[in-house]
Amino acid sequence: MIIAICIAAMAWFTTIPSQKPSPSPAGSEDVIFRTVEGTELTVQDLLSQGKPVVIYFFTTWCPTCERDLKTLDEVYREQAGRVNVLVVSFDPSETAEQIKTYKEKRNYTWPFAEYNEDAIVKYKVVTQSSKIGISRSGEVVFSQGFGFLGTEEWRELLQQLTSS
Protein backbone atom coordinates (compact mmCIF):
# COMPACT_ATOMS: atom_id res chain seq x y z
CA MET A 1 0.00 0.00 0.00
CA ILE A 2 2.76 2.44 0.95
CA ILE A 3 4.66 1.62 -2.22
CA ALA A 4 1.54 2.29 -4.30
CA ILE A 5 1.08 5.67 -2.62
CA CYS A 6 4.74 6.57 -3.23
CA ILE A 7 4.50 5.58 -6.89
CA ALA A 8 1.29 7.58 -7.31
CA ALA A 9 2.88 10.62 -5.65
CA MET A 10 5.97 10.39 -7.87
CA ALA A 11 3.79 10.06 -10.97
CA TRP A 12 1.75 13.10 -9.93
CA PHE A 13 4.83 15.23 -9.20
CA THR A 14 6.54 14.29 -12.46
CA THR A 15 3.45 15.16 -14.52
CA ILE A 16 3.09 18.65 -13.11
CA PRO A 17 4.08 21.01 -15.92
CA SER A 18 7.10 23.20 -15.40
CA GLN A 19 6.09 26.42 -13.79
CA LYS A 20 7.26 29.40 -15.79
CA PRO A 21 6.82 32.17 -13.25
CA SER A 22 6.56 35.74 -14.32
CA PRO A 23 9.90 37.36 -13.62
CA SER A 24 10.15 38.41 -10.01
CA PRO A 25 13.03 39.76 -7.97
CA ALA A 26 14.99 37.11 -6.11
CA GLY A 27 14.72 39.49 -3.16
CA SER A 28 16.80 42.19 -1.62
CA GLU A 29 17.49 40.14 1.48
CA ASP A 30 19.99 37.59 0.28
CA VAL A 31 20.06 34.16 1.89
CA ILE A 32 23.44 33.19 3.30
CA PHE A 33 24.39 29.64 2.33
CA ARG A 34 27.04 27.66 4.19
CA THR A 35 29.06 25.56 1.78
CA VAL A 36 30.34 22.12 2.69
CA GLU A 37 33.82 23.65 2.77
CA GLY A 38 32.62 25.98 5.54
CA THR A 39 32.47 29.27 3.64
CA GLU A 40 29.49 31.59 3.35
CA LEU A 41 28.01 32.31 -0.06
CA THR A 42 25.03 34.30 -1.35
CA VAL A 43 23.23 34.36 -4.68
CA GLN A 44 24.42 37.95 -5.02
CA ASP A 45 28.02 36.70 -4.73
CA LEU A 46 27.37 34.42 -7.71
CA LEU A 47 25.49 37.09 -9.69
CA SER A 48 28.35 39.54 -9.17
CA GLN A 49 30.39 37.32 -11.52
CA GLY A 50 28.08 38.44 -14.35
CA LYS A 51 26.43 35.05 -14.81
CA PRO A 52 22.90 33.82 -14.14
CA VAL A 53 22.41 31.23 -11.40
CA VAL A 54 20.79 27.81 -11.16
CA ILE A 55 19.97 26.70 -7.62
CA TYR A 56 19.34 22.96 -7.38
CA PHE A 57 17.84 21.50 -4.19
CA PHE A 58 18.86 17.87 -3.76
CA THR A 59 19.37 15.02 -1.33
CA THR A 60 22.19 12.50 -1.41
CA TRP A 61 19.67 9.63 -1.45
CA CYS A 62 17.47 10.91 -4.33
CA PRO A 63 17.85 8.90 -7.58
CA THR A 64 16.15 11.65 -9.60
CA CYS A 65 18.63 14.19 -8.20
CA GLU A 66 21.52 11.88 -9.08
CA ARG A 67 20.40 11.61 -12.69
CA ASP A 68 19.46 15.29 -12.96
CA LEU A 69 22.78 16.56 -11.57
CA LYS A 70 24.72 14.26 -13.90
CA THR A 71 22.82 15.65 -16.90
CA LEU A 72 23.22 19.23 -15.66
CA ASP A 73 26.96 18.65 -15.28
CA GLU A 74 27.24 17.43 -18.89
CA VAL A 75 25.35 20.45 -20.24
CA TYR A 76 27.22 22.83 -17.92
CA ARG A 77 30.54 21.59 -19.32
CA GLU A 78 29.25 22.00 -22.90
CA GLN A 79 28.26 25.56 -22.08
CA ALA A 80 31.75 26.31 -20.73
CA GLY A 81 30.44 27.50 -17.39
CA ARG A 82 28.25 30.32 -18.71
CA VAL A 83 26.05 30.00 -15.62
CA ASN A 84 26.79 29.56 -11.94
CA VAL A 85 25.31 26.54 -10.21
CA LEU A 86 24.65 26.22 -6.49
CA VAL A 87 23.51 22.85 -5.15
CA VAL A 88 21.71 22.96 -1.80
CA SER A 89 20.69 20.06 0.42
CA PHE A 90 16.94 19.69 0.93
CA ASP A 91 17.44 17.23 3.80
CA PRO A 92 18.12 18.81 7.21
CA SER A 93 19.55 15.52 8.51
CA GLU A 94 22.38 15.42 5.94
CA THR A 95 25.70 16.54 7.35
CA ALA A 96 28.22 18.73 5.57
CA GLU A 97 30.55 15.74 5.46
CA GLN A 98 27.94 13.53 3.74
CA ILE A 99 27.23 16.22 1.17
CA LYS A 100 30.94 16.87 0.60
CA THR A 101 31.58 13.15 0.06
CA TYR A 102 28.72 13.04 -2.47
CA LYS A 103 30.16 16.05 -4.33
CA GLU A 104 33.75 14.77 -4.36
CA LYS A 105 32.80 11.25 -5.43
CA ARG A 106 31.17 12.70 -8.55
CA ASN A 107 33.83 15.36 -9.21
CA TYR A 108 31.35 18.23 -9.26
CA THR A 109 32.99 21.64 -9.32
CA TRP A 110 30.05 23.79 -8.18
CA PRO A 111 29.55 24.87 -4.60
CA PHE A 112 27.37 22.54 -2.52
CA ALA A 113 25.64 23.96 0.53
CA GLU A 114 24.03 22.56 3.64
CA TYR A 115 20.27 22.58 4.23
CA ASN A 116 18.98 26.14 4.44
CA GLU A 117 15.44 26.74 5.65
CA ASP A 118 15.55 30.43 4.70
CA ALA A 119 16.25 29.48 1.07
CA ILE A 120 13.53 26.85 1.06
CA VAL A 121 11.01 29.43 2.28
CA LYS A 122 12.26 32.22 0.00
CA TYR A 123 12.17 30.12 -3.16
CA LYS A 124 9.02 28.17 -2.12
CA VAL A 125 10.72 24.78 -2.43
CA VAL A 126 8.58 21.81 -1.37
CA THR A 127 10.62 18.83 -2.55
CA GLN A 128 14.07 17.67 -3.57
CA SER A 129 15.16 17.98 -7.22
CA SER A 130 13.66 21.47 -7.33
CA LYS A 131 15.34 23.91 -9.69
CA ILE A 132 15.38 27.72 -9.55
CA GLY A 133 16.72 29.83 -12.42
CA ILE A 134 17.84 33.38 -11.62
CA SER A 135 18.69 35.87 -14.37
CA ARG A 136 21.76 38.11 -14.30
CA SER A 137 19.52 40.90 -12.99
CA GLY A 138 18.50 38.76 -10.01
CA GLU A 139 15.00 37.83 -11.16
CA VAL A 140 13.60 34.33 -10.66
CA VAL A 141 12.68 33.37 -14.21
CA PHE A 142 12.33 29.59 -13.80
CA SER A 143 11.04 27.36 -11.03
CA GLN A 144 10.29 23.66 -11.17
CA GLY A 145 9.57 21.18 -8.41
CA PHE A 146 10.30 17.47 -8.40
CA GLY A 147 11.18 15.96 -11.73
CA PHE A 148 14.00 15.16 -14.10
CA LEU A 149 15.15 17.47 -16.88
CA GLY A 150 16.62 15.81 -19.94
CA THR A 151 19.67 17.07 -21.81
CA GLU A 152 17.66 19.25 -24.20
CA GLU A 153 15.59 20.72 -21.37
CA TRP A 154 18.75 21.67 -19.45
CA ARG A 155 20.19 23.21 -22.64
CA GLU A 156 17.02 25.24 -23.14
CA LEU A 157 17.02 26.41 -19.52
CA LEU A 158 20.67 27.45 -19.60
CA GLN A 159 20.09 29.18 -22.96
CA GLN A 160 17.09 31.01 -21.51
CA LEU A 161 19.15 32.13 -18.52
CA THR A 162 22.18 33.25 -20.51
CA SER A 163 20.08 35.24 -22.97
CA SER A 164 18.06 37.02 -20.27
Coordinates of C-alpha atoms in Angstrom, one line a residue:
M1 CA 0.0 0.0 0.0
I2 CA 2.8 2.4 1.0
I3 CA 4.7 1.6 -2.2
A4 CA 1.5 2.3 -4.3
I5 CA 1.1 5.7 -2.6
C6 CA 4.7 6.6 -3.2
I7 CA 4.5 5.6 -6.9
A8 CA 1.3 7.6 -7.3
A9 CA 2.9 10.6 -5.6
M10 CA 6.0 10.4 -7.9
A11 CA 3.8 10.1 -11.0
W12 CA 1.8 13.1 -9.9
F13 CA 4.8 15.2 -9.2
T14 CA 6.5 14.3 -12.5
T15 CA 3.5 15.2 -14.5
I16 CA 3.1 18.7 -13.1
P17 CA 4.1 21.0 -15.9
S18 CA 7.1 23.2 -15.4
Q19 CA 6.1 26.4 -13.8
K20 CA 7.3 29.4 -15.8
P21 CA 6.8 32.2 -13.3
S22 CA 6.6 35.7 -14.3
P23 CA 9.9 37.4 -13.6
S24 CA 10.2 38.4 -10.0
P25 CA 13.0 39.8 -8.0
A26 CA 15.0 37.1 -6.1
G27 CA 14.7 39.5 -3.2
S28 CA 16.8 42.2 -1.6
E29 CA 17.5 40.1 1.5
D30 CA 20.0 37.6 0.3
V31 CA 20.1 34.2 1.9
I32 CA 23.4 33.2 3.3
F33 CA 24.4 29.6 2.3
R34 CA 27.0 27.7 4.2
T35 CA 29.1 25.6 1.8
V36 CA 30.3 22.1 2.7
E37 CA 33.8 23.7 2.8
G38 CA 32.6 26.0 5.5
T39 CA 32.5 29.3 3.6
E40 CA 29.5 31.6 3.3
L41 CA 28.0 32.3 -0.1
T42 CA 25.0 34.3 -1.4
V43 CA 23.2 34.4 -4.7
Q44 CA 24.4 37.9 -5.0
D45 CA 28.0 36.7 -4.7
L46 CA 27.4 34.4 -7.7
L47 CA 25.5 37.1 -9.7
S48 CA 28.4 39.5 -9.2
Q49 CA 30.4 37.3 -11.5
G50 CA 28.1 38.4 -14.4
K51 CA 26.4 35.1 -14.8
P52 CA 22.9 33.8 -14.1
V53 CA 22.4 31.2 -11.4
V54 CA 20.8 27.8 -11.2
I55 CA 20.0 26.7 -7.6
Y56 CA 19.3 23.0 -7.4
F57 CA 17.8 21.5 -4.2
F58 CA 18.9 17.9 -3.8
T59 CA 19.4 15.0 -1.3
T60 CA 22.2 12.5 -1.4
W61 CA 19.7 9.6 -1.5
C62 CA 17.5 10.9 -4.3
P63 CA 17.9 8.9 -7.6
T64 CA 16.1 11.7 -9.6
C65 CA 18.6 14.2 -8.2
E66 CA 21.5 11.9 -9.1
R67 CA 20.4 11.6 -12.7
D68 CA 19.5 15.3 -13.0
L69 CA 22.8 16.6 -11.6
K70 CA 24.7 14.3 -13.9
T71 CA 22.8 15.7 -16.9
L72 CA 23.2 19.2 -15.7
D73 CA 27.0 18.6 -15.3
E74 CA 27.2 17.4 -18.9
V75 CA 25.3 20.5 -20.2
Y76 CA 27.2 22.8 -17.9
R77 CA 30.5 21.6 -19.3
E78 CA 29.3 22.0 -22.9
Q79 CA 28.3 25.6 -22.1
A80 CA 31.8 26.3 -20.7
G81 CA 30.4 27.5 -17.4
R82 CA 28.2 30.3 -18.7
V83 CA 26.1 30.0 -15.6
N84 CA 26.8 29.6 -11.9
V85 CA 25.3 26.5 -10.2
L86 CA 24.6 26.2 -6.5
V87 CA 23.5 22.9 -5.1
V88 CA 21.7 23.0 -1.8
S89 CA 20.7 20.1 0.4
F90 CA 16.9 19.7 0.9
D91 CA 17.4 17.2 3.8
P92 CA 18.1 18.8 7.2
S93 CA 19.6 15.5 8.5
E94 CA 22.4 15.4 5.9
T95 CA 25.7 16.5 7.3
A96 CA 28.2 18.7 5.6
E97 CA 30.6 15.7 5.5
Q98 CA 27.9 13.5 3.7
I99 CA 27.2 16.2 1.2
K100 CA 30.9 16.9 0.6
T101 CA 31.6 13.2 0.1
Y102 CA 28.7 13.0 -2.5
K103 CA 30.2 16.1 -4.3
E104 CA 33.7 14.8 -4.4
K105 CA 32.8 11.2 -5.4
R106 CA 31.2 12.7 -8.5
N107 CA 33.8 15.4 -9.2
Y108 CA 31.3 18.2 -9.3
T109 CA 33.0 21.6 -9.3
W110 CA 30.1 23.8 -8.2
P111 CA 29.5 24.9 -4.6
F112 CA 27.4 22.5 -2.5
A113 CA 25.6 24.0 0.5
E114 CA 24.0 22.6 3.6
Y115 CA 20.3 22.6 4.2
N116 CA 19.0 26.1 4.4
E117 CA 15.4 26.7 5.7
D118 CA 15.6 30.4 4.7
A119 CA 16.3 29.5 1.1
I120 CA 13.5 26.8 1.1
V121 CA 11.0 29.4 2.3
K122 CA 12.3 32.2 0.0
Y123 CA 12.2 30.1 -3.2
K124 CA 9.0 28.2 -2.1
V125 CA 10.7 24.8 -2.4
V126 CA 8.6 21.8 -1.4
T127 CA 10.6 18.8 -2.5
Q128 CA 14.1 17.7 -3.6
S129 CA 15.2 18.0 -7.2
S130 CA 13.7 21.5 -7.3
K131 CA 15.3 23.9 -9.7
I132 CA 15.4 27.7 -9.5
G133 CA 16.7 29.8 -12.4
I134 CA 17.8 33.4 -11.6
S135 CA 18.7 35.9 -14.4
R136 CA 21.8 38.1 -14.3
S137 CA 19.5 40.9 -13.0
G138 CA 18.5 38.8 -10.0
E139 CA 15.0 37.8 -11.2
V140 CA 13.6 34.3 -10.7
V141 CA 12.7 33.4 -14.2
F142 CA 12.3 29.6 -13.8
S143 CA 11.0 27.4 -11.0
Q144 CA 10.3 23.7 -11.2
G145 CA 9.6 21.2 -8.4
F146 CA 10.3 17.5 -8.4
G147 CA 11.2 16.0 -11.7
F148 CA 14.0 15.2 -14.1
L149 CA 15.2 17.5 -16.9
G150 CA 16.6 15.8 -19.9
T151 CA 19.7 17.1 -21.8
E152 CA 17.7 19.3 -24.2
E153 CA 15.6 20.7 -21.4
W154 CA 18.7 21.7 -19.5
R155 CA 20.2 23.2 -22.6
E156 CA 17.0 25.2 -23.1
L157 CA 17.0 26.4 -19.5
L158 CA 20.7 27.4 -19.6
Q159 CA 20.1 29.2 -23.0
Q160 CA 17.1 31.0 -21.5
L161 CA 19.1 32.1 -18.5
T162 CA 22.2 33.3 -20.5
S163 CA 20.1 35.2 -23.0
S164 CA 18.1 37.0 -20.3

